[in-house]
Short mmCIF file of C-alpha atoms in Angstrom, two decimals:
data_model
loop_
_atom_site.label_atom_id
_atom_site.label_comp_id
_atom_site.label_asym_id
_atom_site.label_seq_id
_atom_site.Cartn_x
_atom_site.Cartn_y
_atom_site.Cartn_z
CA PRO U 522 10.94 49.80 -17.12
CA GLN U 523 11.74 47.34 -19.85
CA GLN U 524 15.14 45.75 -19.94
CA PRO U 525 16.92 45.96 -23.25
CA GLN U 526 16.82 42.74 -25.19
CA GLN U 527 20.13 41.09 -25.63
CA GLN U 528 21.14 40.34 -29.15
CA PRO U 529 22.02 36.68 -29.62
CA GLN U 530 25.69 36.34 -30.29
CA GLN U 531 26.40 34.98 -33.69
CA GLN U 532 29.15 32.49 -34.20
CA PRO U 533 31.32 33.08 -37.24
CA PRO U 534 30.71 30.49 -39.94
CA PRO U 535 33.26 27.68 -40.03
CA GLN U 536 35.98 28.29 -42.55
CA ARG U 537 36.31 25.78 -45.32
CA GLY U 538 39.46 23.72 -45.53
CA THR U 539 40.60 24.42 -41.98
CA SER U 540 39.30 21.35 -40.23
CA SER U 541 42.07 19.08 -39.06
CA PRO U 542 42.03 15.37 -39.70
CA PRO U 543 41.81 13.06 -36.70
CA GLY U 544 45.14 13.14 -34.92
CA ALA U 545 46.55 16.07 -36.86
CA THR U 546 49.15 18.11 -35.11
CA ALA U 547 47.82 21.26 -33.56
CA GLY U 548 50.35 23.95 -32.89
CA GLY U 549 53.26 21.56 -33.18
CA LYS U 550 52.00 19.09 -30.61
CA VAL U 551 52.70 15.43 -31.25
CA PRO U 552 49.47 13.44 -31.70
CA TRP U 553 50.61 10.53 -29.54
CA GLY U 554 48.51 7.44 -30.06
CA SER U 555 47.50 8.46 -33.58
CA LEU U 556 50.82 8.91 -35.36
CA VAL U 557 49.96 6.25 -37.95
CA ALA U 558 46.58 7.78 -38.81
CA THR U 559 48.18 11.21 -38.97
CA ALA U 560 50.96 9.94 -41.26
CA MET U 561 48.33 8.58 -43.66
CA ASP U 562 46.67 11.97 -44.01
CA PRO U 563 48.15 14.41 -46.57
CA LYS U 564 48.29 17.37 -44.20
CA GLY U 565 49.15 15.26 -41.17
CA SER U 566 52.04 13.60 -43.00
CA ARG U 567 53.53 16.97 -43.92
CA GLU U 568 53.18 18.23 -40.36
CA LEU U 569 54.81 15.12 -38.91
CA GLN U 570 57.65 15.37 -41.44
CA GLN U 571 58.43 18.81 -40.05
CA LEU U 572 57.84 17.91 -36.41
CA LEU U 573 59.45 14.51 -35.79
CA PRO U 574 63.05 15.41 -36.72
CA LYS U 575 62.89 18.18 -34.09
CA LEU U 576 61.87 15.88 -31.23
CA SER U 577 64.05 15.08 -28.25
CA LYS U 578 65.72 11.65 -28.12
CA GLY U 579 63.07 10.38 -25.72
CA GLN U 580 60.20 11.64 -27.85
CA LEU U 581 61.79 10.22 -30.98
CA ALA U 582 62.10 6.83 -29.26
CA ARG U 583 58.42 7.03 -28.32
CA ALA U 584 57.50 7.88 -31.93
CA ARG U 585 59.67 5.00 -33.17
CA ASP U 586 57.93 2.58 -30.82
CA GLU U 587 54.51 3.75 -31.97
CA LEU U 588 55.37 3.71 -35.68
CA ALA U 589 57.61 0.60 -35.83
CA PRO U 590 54.84 -2.01 -36.24
CA HIS U 591 53.48 0.04 -39.17
CA MET U 592 56.69 1.08 -40.97
CA HIS U 593 56.25 -1.43 -43.80
CA ALA U 594 52.64 -0.36 -44.48
CA LEU U 595 53.55 3.33 -44.21
CA SER U 596 56.41 2.79 -46.66
CA ARG U 597 53.86 1.73 -49.27
CA HIS U 598 51.26 4.35 -48.40
CA THR U 599 50.63 7.35 -50.66
CA PHE U 600 51.34 9.87 -47.87
CA GLY U 601 52.97 7.76 -45.17
CA ASN U 602 55.97 7.01 -47.38
CA TYR U 603 57.06 10.63 -47.22
CA LEU U 604 57.24 10.48 -43.44
CA VAL U 605 59.19 7.21 -43.47
CA SER U 606 61.63 8.68 -46.02
CA LYS U 607 62.10 11.70 -43.74
CA LEU U 608 62.80 9.38 -40.79
CA ALA U 609 65.42 7.36 -42.70
CA PRO U 610 68.35 9.71 -41.92
CA LEU U 611 67.56 9.67 -38.18
CA ALA U 612 69.85 7.13 -36.50
CA PRO U 613 67.36 6.22 -33.73
CA MET U 614 64.99 5.00 -36.45
CA HIS U 615 67.48 2.76 -38.29
CA ALA U 616 66.89 -0.48 -36.37
CA ALA U 617 63.09 -0.17 -36.73
CA LEU U 618 63.38 0.61 -40.44
CA ALA U 619 65.82 -2.24 -41.09
CA ALA U 620 63.47 -4.64 -39.28
CA ALA U 621 60.48 -3.40 -41.29
CA PHE U 622 62.32 -3.87 -44.59
CA ARG U 623 64.04 -7.18 -43.80
CA GLY U 624 62.78 -9.87 -46.16
CA ARG U 625 60.77 -7.30 -48.13
CA VAL U 626 63.39 -5.35 -50.08
CA VAL U 627 62.46 -6.67 -53.52
CA GLU U 628 58.74 -6.11 -52.86
CA LEU U 629 59.38 -2.56 -51.67
CA LEU U 630 61.79 -1.72 -54.47
CA CYS U 631 59.17 -2.74 -57.03
CA HIS U 632 56.55 -0.46 -55.46
CA ALA U 633 56.21 3.23 -56.36
CA GLN U 634 56.33 4.55 -52.80
CA GLY U 635 58.32 1.70 -51.28
CA SER U 636 61.15 2.23 -53.74
CA ARG U 637 61.56 5.82 -52.61
CA VAL U 638 61.68 4.77 -48.96
CA VAL U 639 64.24 2.00 -49.48
CA GLN U 640 66.46 4.37 -51.45
CA ALA U 641 66.29 6.95 -48.65
CA PHE U 642 67.15 4.34 -46.04
CA LEU U 643 70.03 2.80 -48.01
CA ALA U 644 71.54 6.26 -48.46
CA ALA U 645 71.45 6.90 -44.70
CA ALA U 646 71.92 3.45 -43.15
CA ALA U 647 75.06 2.13 -41.54
CA PRO U 648 77.04 0.04 -44.03
CA ALA U 649 76.20 -3.25 -42.25
CA ASP U 650 72.45 -2.52 -42.36
CA ALA U 651 72.63 -1.45 -46.01
CA GLU U 652 74.64 -4.54 -46.97
CA ALA U 653 72.19 -6.86 -45.21
CA LEU U 654 69.26 -5.38 -47.09
CA VAL U 655 71.05 -5.21 -50.44
CA SER U 656 71.98 -8.90 -50.08
CA GLU U 657 68.27 -9.64 -50.57
CA LEU U 658 68.75 -8.66 -54.19
CA ASP U 659 71.03 -11.67 -54.80
CA GLY U 660 69.60 -13.41 -57.85
CA ARG U 661 66.84 -10.81 -58.19
CA VAL U 662 68.65 -7.81 -59.64
CA VAL U 663 67.32 -8.40 -63.16
CA GLU U 664 63.77 -8.69 -61.82
CA CYS U 665 64.15 -5.33 -60.07
CA ALA U 666 66.01 -3.71 -62.95
CA LEU U 667 63.19 -4.61 -65.36
CA ASP U 668 60.55 -3.16 -63.04
CA THR U 669 59.69 0.52 -63.48
CA TYR U 670 60.16 1.35 -59.81
CA GLY U 671 62.68 -1.36 -59.01
CA SER U 672 65.06 0.02 -61.62
CA TRP U 673 65.30 3.25 -59.61
CA GLY U 674 66.38 1.34 -56.51
CA VAL U 675 68.89 -0.83 -58.34
CA CYS U 676 70.65 2.34 -59.49
CA VAL U 677 71.15 3.55 -55.89
#
């Protein structure tokens, strides 16, 4: 007697637009070790913006430590700046953000994405941190005010 032939199982075709970028969050899991790459991806940045503020204090400290060396670059990045702006109100991030911006306030204020990030941080920072960063504008207010993006930050 002949055995019935088994039909080969067909795999469904991959759906377009559903592939995740390297390091993207899957099911709300933090992509430790690739937070920077994820923040620079449009979808990854949005996912991290939703995920990071919900982390425990320990996880947030871990994220801060991973992101801190890259905060300045992320502040100027097309997608990363949104994540940094979202982190600005989180107190555990303040020291890392202040360090990333120190000595670079004028440069960041005169940058499309950087201006948004500095404004978010100044609105959330402790008065001493805000004053220290604003003091970098001494003698440079006119320069910033005449710049398209800098003028936004001078108004803050």
